[in-house]
PDB file of C-alpha atoms in Angstrom:
ATOM      1  CA  UNK A 229     -13.736 -54.023  64.247  1.00  0.00           C
ATOM      2  CA  UNK A 230     -10.472 -52.257  62.608  1.00  0.00           C
ATOM      3  CA  UNK A 231      -9.453 -48.942  64.804  1.00  0.00           C
ATOM      4  CA  UNK A 232      -7.385 -45.980  64.979  1.00  0.00           C
ATOM      5  CA  UNK A 233      -6.621 -43.798  67.570  1.00  0.00           C
ATOM      6  CA  UNK A 234      -5.107 -40.650  67.597  1.00  0.00           C
ATOM      7  CA  UNK A 235      -3.415 -38.354  69.993  1.00  0.00           C
ATOM      8  CA  UNK A 236      -6.384 -35.896  71.165  1.00  0.00           C
ATOM      9  CA  UNK A 237      -5.602 -32.044  70.256  1.00  0.00           C
ATOM     10  CA  UNK A 238      -5.408 -29.245  69.113  1.00  0.00           C
ATOM     11  CA  UNK A 239      -1.765 -29.168  69.580  1.00  0.00           C
ATOM     12  CA  UNK A 240      -0.231 -25.644  69.775  1.00  0.00           C
ATOM     13  CA  UNK A 241       3.757 -24.850  69.093  1.00  0.00           C
ATOM     14  CA  UNK A 242       6.236 -22.864  68.512  1.00  0.00           C
ATOM     15  CA  UNK A 243       7.917 -22.531  65.007  1.00  0.00           C
ATOM     16  CA  UNK A 244      11.232 -25.173  65.082  1.00  0.00           C
ATOM     17  CA  UNK A 245       9.628 -27.091  67.624  1.00  0.00           C
ATOM     18  CA  UNK A 246       9.929 -31.316  67.567  1.00  0.00           C
ATOM     19  CA  UNK A 247       6.624 -32.511  66.776  1.00  0.00           C
ATOM     20  CA  UNK A 248       5.111 -35.940  67.891  1.00  0.00           C
ATOM     21  CA  UNK A 249       1.487 -37.034  67.108  1.00  0.00           C
ATOM     22  CA  UNK A 250       0.801 -40.113  68.324  1.00  0.00           C
ATOM     23  CA  UNK A 251      -1.134 -43.008  66.722  1.00  0.00           C
ATOM     24  CA  UNK A 252      -2.231 -46.850  67.692  1.00  0.00           C
ATOM     25  CA  UNK A 253      -4.242 -48.851  65.987  1.00  0.00           C
ATOM     26  CA  UNK A 254      -6.463 -52.170  66.219  1.00  0.00           C
ATOM     27  CA  UNK A 255      -6.226 -54.564  62.977  1.00  0.00           C
ATOM     28  CA  UNK A 256      -6.645 -57.974  62.035  1.00  0.00           C
ATOM     29  CA  UNK A 257      -4.125 -59.075  60.092  1.00  0.00           C
ATOM     30  CA  UNK A 258      -1.794 -56.766  58.363  1.00  0.00           C
ATOM     31  CA  UNK A 259      -2.826 -53.960  57.556  1.00  0.00           C
ATOM     32  CA  UNK A 260      -0.772 -51.018  55.571  1.00  0.00           C
ATOM     33  CA  UNK A 261      -0.980 -47.792  57.640  1.00  0.00           C
ATOM     34  CA  UNK A 262      -1.369 -43.960  56.362  1.00  0.00           C
ATOM     35  CA  UNK A 263      -0.789 -40.614  57.615  1.00  0.00           C
ATOM     36  CA  UNK A 264      -3.290 -38.197  55.772  1.00  0.00           C
ATOM     37  CA  UNK A 265      -3.165 -33.535  56.064  1.00  0.00           C
ATOM     38  CA  UNK A 266      -6.148 -31.717  55.452  1.00  0.00           C
ATOM     39  CA  UNK A 267      -4.953 -28.246  54.894  1.00  0.00           C
ATOM     40  CA  UNK A 268      -7.799 -25.816  55.390  1.00  0.00           C
ATOM     41  CA  UNK A 269     -10.116 -25.588  52.731  1.00  0.00           C
ATOM     42  CA  UNK A 270      -8.149 -28.849  50.929  1.00  0.00           C
ATOM     43  CA  UNK A 271      -9.359 -32.276  50.575  1.00  0.00           C
ATOM     44  CA  UNK A 272      -7.249 -34.744  52.082  1.00  0.00           C
ATOM     45  CA  UNK A 273      -3.469 -35.503  50.667  1.00  0.00           C
ATOM     46  CA  UNK A 274      -1.458 -38.366  51.554  1.00  0.00           C
ATOM     47  CA  UNK A 275       2.055 -37.530  53.470  1.00  0.00           C
ATOM     48  CA  UNK A 276       3.642 -40.916  54.023  1.00  0.00           C
ATOM     49  CA  UNK A 277       2.729 -44.451  54.013  1.00  0.00           C
ATOM     50  CA  UNK A 278       4.250 -47.573  55.479  1.00  0.00           C
ATOM     51  CA  UNK A 279       3.131 -51.051  54.231  1.00  0.00           C
ATOM     52  CA  UNK A 280       4.952 -53.774  56.508  1.00  0.00           C
ATOM     53  CA  UNK A 281       6.176 -54.040  59.912  1.00  0.00           C
ATOM     54  CA  UNK A 282       9.567 -51.738  60.222  1.00  0.00           C
ATOM     55  CA  UNK A 283       9.094 -49.735  57.207  1.00  0.00           C
ATOM     56  CA  UNK A 284       9.661 -45.524  57.694  1.00  0.00           C
ATOM     57  CA  UNK A 285       7.428 -43.771  55.972  1.00  0.00           C
ATOM     58  CA  UNK A 286       9.002 -40.123  54.789  1.00  0.00           C
ATOM     59  CA  UNK A 287       7.989 -36.758  53.116  1.00  0.00           C
ATOM     60  CA  UNK A 288       8.872 -32.996  53.065  1.00  0.00           C
ATOM     61  CA  UNK A 289      10.622 -33.744  57.259  1.00  0.00           C
ATOM     62  CA  UNK A 290       7.850 -35.697  58.243  1.00  0.00           C
ATOM     63  CA  UNK A 291       8.093 -39.633  58.944  1.00  0.00           C
ATOM     64  CA  UNK A 292       6.917 -42.111  61.129  1.00  0.00           C
ATOM     65  CA  UNK A 293       7.697 -46.172  61.807  1.00  0.00           C
ATOM     66  CA  UNK A 294       5.229 -49.454  61.330  1.00  0.00           C
ATOM     67  CA  UNK A 295       5.587 -50.533  64.993  1.00  0.00           C
ATOM     68  CA  UNK A 296       3.762 -54.080  64.985  1.00  0.00           C
ATOM     69  CA  UNK A 297       5.058 -54.752  68.444  1.00  0.00           C
ATOM     70  CA  UNK A 298       3.480 -52.066  70.004  1.00  0.00           C
ATOM     71  CA  UNK A 299       0.849 -51.253  66.842  1.00  0.00           C
ATOM     72  CA  UNK A 300       2.014 -47.469  66.176  1.00  0.00           C
ATOM     73  CA  UNK A 301       2.463 -45.560  63.728  1.00  0.00           C
ATOM     74  CA  UNK A 302       3.484 -41.849  65.464  1.00  0.00           C
ATOM     75  CA  UNK A 303       4.080 -39.159  63.367  1.00  0.00           C
ATOM     76  CA  UNK A 304       7.217 -37.067  64.017  1.00  0.00           C
ATOM     77  CA  UNK A 305       9.053 -33.983  62.685  1.00  0.00           C
ATOM     78  CA  UNK A 306      11.897 -32.316  63.664  1.00  0.00           C
ATOM     79  CA  UNK A 307      11.413 -28.933  62.928  1.00  0.00           C
ATOM     80  CA  UNK A 308       7.814 -27.752  62.920  1.00  0.00           C
ATOM     81  CA  UNK A 309       7.167 -24.648  60.378  1.00  0.00           C
ATOM     82  CA  UNK A 310       4.131 -22.274  60.408  1.00  0.00           C
ATOM     83  CA  UNK A 311       2.697 -24.046  57.166  1.00  0.00           C
ATOM     84  CA  UNK A 312       2.720 -27.051  58.840  1.00  0.00           C
ATOM     85  CA  UNK A 313      -0.588 -25.918  60.314  1.00  0.00           C
ATOM     86  CA  UNK A 314      -3.042 -28.034  59.596  1.00  0.00           C
ATOM     87  CA  UNK A 315      -5.145 -31.426  60.715  1.00  0.00           C
ATOM     88  CA  UNK A 316      -3.675 -34.649  60.410  1.00  0.00           C
ATOM     89  CA  UNK A 317      -5.015 -38.232  60.340  1.00  0.00           C
ATOM     90  CA  UNK A 318      -3.583 -41.575  60.963  1.00  0.00           C
ATOM     91  CA  UNK A 319      -5.303 -44.241  58.781  1.00  0.00           C
ATOM     92  CA  UNK A 320      -4.949 -47.597  58.086  1.00  0.00           C
ATOM     93  CA  UNK A 321      -6.011 -50.434  55.132  1.00  0.00           C
ATOM     94  CA  UNK A 322      -7.055 -53.869  55.381  1.00  0.00           C
ATOM     95  CA  UNK A 323      -5.946 -56.340  52.502  1.00  0.00           C
ATOM     96  CA  UNK A 324      -3.721 -53.957  50.376  1.00  0.00           C
ATOM     97  CA  UNK A 325      -4.812 -50.595  49.782  1.00  0.00           C
ATOM     98  CA  UNK A 326      -7.875 -51.208  47.917  1.00  0.00           C
ATOM     99  CA  UNK A 327     -10.038 -51.338  51.050  1.00  0.00           C
ATOM    100  CA  UNK A 328     -11.616 -48.803  52.981  1.00  0.00           C
ATOM    101  CA  UNK A 329      -9.047 -46.686  54.927  1.00  0.00           C
ATOM    102  CA  UNK A 330      -9.902 -46.395  58.917  1.00  0.00           C
ATOM    103  CA  UNK A 331      -9.485 -43.159  59.678  1.00  0.00           C
ATOM    104  CA  UNK A 332      -8.709 -41.489  63.477  1.00  0.00           C
ATOM    105  CA  UNK A 333     -10.729 -38.711  65.213  1.00  0.00           C
ATOM    106  CA  UNK A 334      -7.568 -36.030  63.615  1.00  0.00           C
ATOM    107  CA  UNK A 335      -5.233 -34.216  65.539  1.00  0.00           C
ATOM    108  CA  UNK A 336      -5.155 -30.369  65.006  1.00  0.00           C
ATOM    109  CA  UNK A 337      -1.761 -28.820  64.524  1.00  0.00           C
ATOM    110  CA  UNK A 338      -0.987 -25.323  64.877  1.00  0.00           C
ATOM    111  CA  UNK A 339       2.252 -23.244  64.857  1.00  0.00           C
ATOM    112  CA  UNK A 340       2.594 -20.250  65.777  1.00  0.00           C
ATOM    113  CA  UNK A 341       5.649 -17.770  64.443  1.00  0.00           C
TER     114      UNK A 341
ATOM    115  CA  UNK B 257      -3.207 -33.854  36.090  1.00  0.00           C
ATOM    116  CA  UNK B 258      -6.143 -33.240  37.225  1.00  0.00           C
ATOM    117  CA  UNK B 259      -6.743 -34.806  40.613  1.00  0.00           C
ATOM    118  CA  UNK B 260     -10.364 -35.794  41.777  1.00  0.00           C
ATOM    119  CA  UNK B 261     -12.968 -33.390  41.418  1.00  0.00           C
ATOM    120  CA  UNK B 262     -16.019 -32.983  43.342  1.00  0.00           C
ATOM    121  CA  UNK B 263     -19.271 -30.685  43.156  1.00  0.00           C
ATOM    122  CA  UNK B 264     -20.577 -28.368  44.552  1.00  0.00           C
ATOM    123  CA  UNK B 265     -18.020 -27.342  47.103  1.00  0.00           C
ATOM    124  CA  UNK B 266     -20.591 -25.631  49.339  1.00  0.00           C
ATOM    125  CA  UNK B 267     -24.389 -26.917  49.522  1.00  0.00           C
ATOM    126  CA  UNK B 268     -27.346 -25.694  51.550  1.00  0.00           C
ATOM    127  CA  UNK B 269     -30.848 -26.720  52.259  1.00  0.00           C
ATOM    128  CA  UNK B 270     -33.756 -27.204  54.047  1.00  0.00           C
ATOM    129  CA  UNK B 271     -34.637 -30.362  55.643  1.00  0.00           C
ATOM    130  CA  UNK B 272     -36.397 -32.718  53.731  1.00  0.00           C
ATOM    131  CA  UNK B 273     -34.971 -31.518  50.420  1.00  0.00           C
ATOM    132  CA  UNK B 274     -33.087 -33.883  48.073  1.00  0.00           C
ATOM    133  CA  UNK B 275     -29.388 -33.254  47.462  1.00  0.00           C
ATOM    134  CA  UNK B 276     -26.848 -34.930  45.453  1.00  0.00           C
ATOM    135  CA  UNK B 277     -23.363 -34.164  45.133  1.00  0.00           C
ATOM    136  CA  UNK B 278     -21.111 -35.316  41.716  1.00  0.00           C
ATOM    137  CA  UNK B 279     -17.550 -36.818  41.799  1.00  0.00           C
ATOM    138  CA  UNK B 280     -14.754 -37.238  38.768  1.00  0.00           C
ATOM    139  CA  UNK B 281     -12.182 -38.946  39.880  1.00  0.00           C
ATOM    140  CA  UNK B 282      -8.996 -39.470  38.248  1.00  0.00           C
ATOM    141  CA  UNK B 283      -8.465 -40.655  35.100  1.00  0.00           C
ATOM    142  CA  UNK B 284      -8.139 -44.533  34.410  1.00  0.00           C
ATOM    143  CA  UNK B 285      -9.113 -44.743  38.112  1.00  0.00           C
ATOM    144  CA  UNK B 286     -11.301 -47.899  38.619  1.00  0.00           C
ATOM    145  CA  UNK B 287     -12.360 -47.568  42.142  1.00  0.00           C
ATOM    146  CA  UNK B 288     -14.356 -44.653  43.482  1.00  0.00           C
ATOM    147  CA  UNK B 289     -14.838 -44.077  47.156  1.00  0.00           C
ATOM    148  CA  UNK B 290     -17.765 -41.743  49.121  1.00  0.00           C
ATOM    149  CA  UNK B 291     -16.501 -40.732  52.764  1.00  0.00           C
ATOM    150  CA  UNK B 292     -18.755 -38.911  55.546  1.00  0.00           C
ATOM    151  CA  UNK B 293     -17.188 -36.845  57.455  1.00  0.00           C
ATOM    152  CA  UNK B 294     -18.310 -35.115  60.253  1.00  0.00           C
ATOM    153  CA  UNK B 295     -17.101 -32.326  62.159  1.00  0.00           C
ATOM    154  CA  UNK B 296     -14.351 -32.994  64.257  1.00  0.00           C
ATOM    155  CA  UNK B 297     -14.147 -36.343  62.915  1.00  0.00           C
ATOM    156  CA  UNK B 298     -12.054 -38.536  61.078  1.00  0.00           C
ATOM    157  CA  UNK B 299     -13.750 -39.857  57.426  1.00  0.00           C
ATOM    158  CA  UNK B 300     -15.779 -43.431  57.474  1.00  0.00           C
ATOM    159  CA  UNK B 301     -16.958 -45.419  54.235  1.00  0.00           C
ATOM    160  CA  UNK B 302     -20.317 -45.129  52.635  1.00  0.00           C
ATOM    161  CA  UNK B 303     -19.694 -46.787  49.567  1.00  0.00           C
ATOM    162  CA  UNK B 304     -16.676 -48.155  47.057  1.00  0.00           C
ATOM    163  CA  UNK B 305     -16.801 -48.929  43.481  1.00  0.00           C
ATOM    164  CA  UNK B 306     -14.925 -51.328  41.695  1.00  0.00           C
ATOM    165  CA  UNK B 307     -15.950 -49.756  38.302  1.00  0.00           C
ATOM    166  CA  UNK B 308     -19.096 -49.877  37.693  1.00  0.00           C
ATOM    167  CA  UNK B 309     -20.226 -52.130  40.928  1.00  0.00           C
ATOM    168  CA  UNK B 310     -20.501 -51.057  44.446  1.00  0.00           C
ATOM    169  CA  UNK B 311     -18.783 -53.771  45.661  1.00  0.00           C
ATOM    170  CA  UNK B 312     -19.150 -52.054  49.183  1.00  0.00           C
ATOM    171  CA  UNK B 313     -21.898 -50.523  50.834  1.00  0.00           C
ATOM    172  CA  UNK B 314     -22.716 -52.017  53.776  1.00  0.00           C
ATOM    173  CA  UNK B 315     -22.525 -48.518  55.608  1.00  0.00           C
ATOM    174  CA  UNK B 316     -24.582 -46.470  53.271  1.00  0.00           C
ATOM    175  CA  UNK B 317     -28.238 -45.516  54.739  1.00  0.00           C
ATOM    176  CA  UNK B 318     -30.137 -47.394  52.066  1.00  0.00           C
ATOM    177  CA  UNK B 319     -33.764 -46.007  53.514  1.00  0.00           C
ATOM    178  CA  UNK B 320     -32.705 -42.188  52.065  1.00  0.00           C
ATOM    179  CA  UNK B 321     -29.020 -42.752  50.516  1.00  0.00           C
ATOM    180  CA  UNK B 322     -28.434 -43.489  46.944  1.00  0.00           C
ATOM    181  CA  UNK B 323     -25.388 -43.709  45.028  1.00  0.00           C
ATOM    182  CA  UNK B 324     -24.663 -44.728  41.033  1.00  0.00           C
ATOM    183  CA  UNK B 325     -21.587 -45.027  38.919  1.00  0.00           C
ATOM    184  CA  UNK B 326     -23.307 -46.285  35.385  1.00  0.00           C
ATOM    185  CA  UNK B 327     -20.080 -45.777  33.142  1.00  0.00           C
ATOM    186  CA  UNK B 328     -17.541 -47.059  35.376  1.00  0.00           C
ATOM    187  CA  UNK B 329     -16.204 -42.879  35.699  1.00  0.00           C
ATOM    188  CA  UNK B 330     -18.162 -40.791  37.325  1.00  0.00           C
ATOM    189  CA  UNK B 331     -20.342 -41.048  40.437  1.00  0.00           C
ATOM    190  CA  UNK B 332     -23.215 -39.459  42.061  1.00  0.00           C
ATOM    191  CA  UNK B 333     -24.776 -39.708  45.838  1.00  0.00           C
ATOM    192  CA  UNK B 334     -28.140 -38.384  46.486  1.00  0.00           C
ATOM    193  CA  UNK B 335     -29.320 -38.174  49.673  1.00  0.00           C
ATOM    194  CA  UNK B 336     -34.169 -37.634  49.236  1.00  0.00           C
ATOM    195  CA  UNK B 337     -35.005 -36.933  51.853  1.00  0.00           C
ATOM    196  CA  UNK B 338     -32.211 -34.568  53.582  1.00  0.00           C
ATOM    197  CA  UNK B 339     -32.119 -34.288  57.475  1.00  0.00           C
ATOM    198  CA  UNK B 340     -30.863 -32.299  60.589  1.00  0.00           C
ATOM    199  CA  UNK B 341     -27.878 -34.836  60.989  1.00  0.00           C
ATOM    200  CA  UNK B 342     -26.748 -35.076  57.810  1.00  0.00           C
ATOM    201  CA  UNK B 343     -24.863 -31.660  57.697  1.00  0.00           C
ATOM    202  CA  UNK B 344     -21.885 -32.664  57.036  1.00  0.00           C
ATOM    203  CA  UNK B 345     -18.434 -32.818  54.632  1.00  0.00           C
ATOM    204  CA  UNK B 346     -18.655 -35.685  51.854  1.00  0.00           C
ATOM    205  CA  UNK B 347     -15.777 -36.430  50.546  1.00  0.00           C
ATOM    206  CA  UNK B 348     -14.643 -38.438  47.249  1.00  0.00           C
ATOM    207  CA  UNK B 349     -11.993 -40.563  46.621  1.00  0.00           C
ATOM    208  CA  UNK B 350     -10.438 -43.138  43.826  1.00  0.00           C
ATOM    209  CA  UNK B 351      -7.757 -45.304  43.120  1.00  0.00           C
ATOM    210  CA  UNK B 352      -6.727 -47.209  40.577  1.00  0.00           C
ATOM    211  CA  UNK B 353      -7.721 -50.363  42.278  1.00  0.00           C
ATOM    212  CA  UNK B 354      -6.462 -53.597  43.067  1.00  0.00           C
ATOM    213  CA  UNK B 355      -5.301 -55.799  46.006  1.00  0.00           C
ATOM    214  CA  UNK B 356      -1.915 -53.999  45.927  1.00  0.00           C
ATOM    215  CA  UNK B 357      -0.664 -53.057  49.407  1.00  0.00           C
ATOM    216  CA  UNK B 358       0.966 -50.208  47.252  1.00  0.00           C
ATOM    217  CA  UNK B 359      -3.167 -48.626  46.291  1.00  0.00           C
ATOM    218  CA  UNK B 360      -3.051 -44.818  47.628  1.00  0.00           C
ATOM    219  CA  UNK B 361      -6.603 -43.165  47.671  1.00  0.00           C
ATOM    220  CA  UNK B 362      -6.490 -39.168  46.458  1.00  0.00           C
ATOM    221  CA  UNK B 363      -9.400 -37.319  47.926  1.00  0.00           C
ATOM    222  CA  UNK B 364     -11.616 -34.610  46.205  1.00  0.00           C
ATOM    223  CA  UNK B 365     -11.707 -31.131  48.270  1.00  0.00           C
ATOM    224  CA  UNK B 366     -15.131 -32.838  49.603  1.00  0.00           C
ATOM    225  CA  UNK B 367     -18.508 -31.030  49.666  1.00  0.00           C
ATOM    226  CA  UNK B 368     -19.962 -29.475  52.145  1.00  0.00           C
ATOM    227  CA  UNK B 369     -23.412 -30.002  52.996  1.00  0.00           C
ATOM    228  CA  UNK B 370     -25.562 -27.434  55.705  1.00  0.00           C
ATOM    229  CA  UNK B 371     -28.865 -28.822  56.288  1.00  0.00           C
ATOM    230  CA  UNK B 372     -31.085 -26.143  57.995  1.00  0.00           C
TER     231      UNK B 372
END
């Protein structure tokens, strides 16, 4: 079945550091790919998405590119802030977004000032 | 615009007791999802509704879990009787529905269940 594998955490960085969180997937067909973020005490929020190969999703300084050849969707940010501290989930949805989301295990990110 | 609303936010019960969670989706969203999130893991789908019809309940443990969405709007997820292993966060999400690849799921804050 479909699956998502994320870089294990926790990840701790200093403010203004470069961030990469790795995500690879296994799926039949051509899934849509997502990054969700979960701030402390809050629900999951969509951070960015990409629906086809070579698409780049971006939001709030975060970017991820849908790489079909490497089945990857790595999350990057050039300069992280303390407010980026959260848990990040990579997810896929096959047959369009109406179907279930399959999530990775999440990566906890802590940014120190 | 109000987001997905879930209640209660926290629930503590003793094992073998029943418990129910409530979800009100975003207005106009036809598709409603219940996910289970165990500690340190990503959410996993329990059940998906298209309007009032459960179209994917393959991961719902039907011996103790039940769900309903009677008027195609809000939904209730029930566990009876609860077991220690049911301690987790129960998430509700909604989306407009349809097969479009742009279809986005919006999540509520979740209900954290502790079974003692």
